[in-house]
Amino acid sequence: MRFVVRVAVNAFAIWIVTLLPALQVTLIPFAPGEGLQVALTLLLVGLIFALVNTIVGTVVKIVAIPLYILTLGLISLVINGFLLWLTAVITSNWDWGLRTGEFWLTVVAALLIGIINAILGGLLRPRNDERSRR
């Protein structure tokens, strides 16, 4: 259930970022591009972004531990931008998906996605009932 919530929150966060034209992040929906196709494209891009974060992001973050220490954690902004860019590269192989512009604008977009994910993920994440553990 947590993964489904994570995908939905990712899709919403990506949608919010695509509404800001200054960040040069665009979404190309499935044809014919109506409301349902946009929503399905967002969910699929959110799924791919969640998988990229889970699989590739974990490996990159483990390898970059010395850089986290050296930069006091600021390298995470660049890594998150790289993961968003990688999601755009993966989806660029099809006629639909995510397209990004300059790398540093992608880093800013990834920062906004991270902030939205933190806020909505904290509000919507399923919680275990404390009484059921006892």
C-alpha angles and dihedrals in degrees: 000000000000092000091052091051089047092052092048092048090047090051091050092047092049089049091053091049092050089056090064106078094190090070093059093223112139134179121218107200130207114276129302088027100222124148097277093049091050091051093047091048091050091050092049093047088047089052092050091047091050091049092047090050092047099045109024096026093056093052094045092048092051092049091047097054092114089052090050089055094043095049096035090242098309091117087074089076091058092044092051090049089050091051092051090048090049090053089053091049092050093050094043089077089075134052090256135049143071125331124191134194127206117003097239091051087051088054090053090048090050089050090054091047089051092051092048091046091051094050099042094036090055092049099042103033111117111248128211114238110247092215093057091060094061 
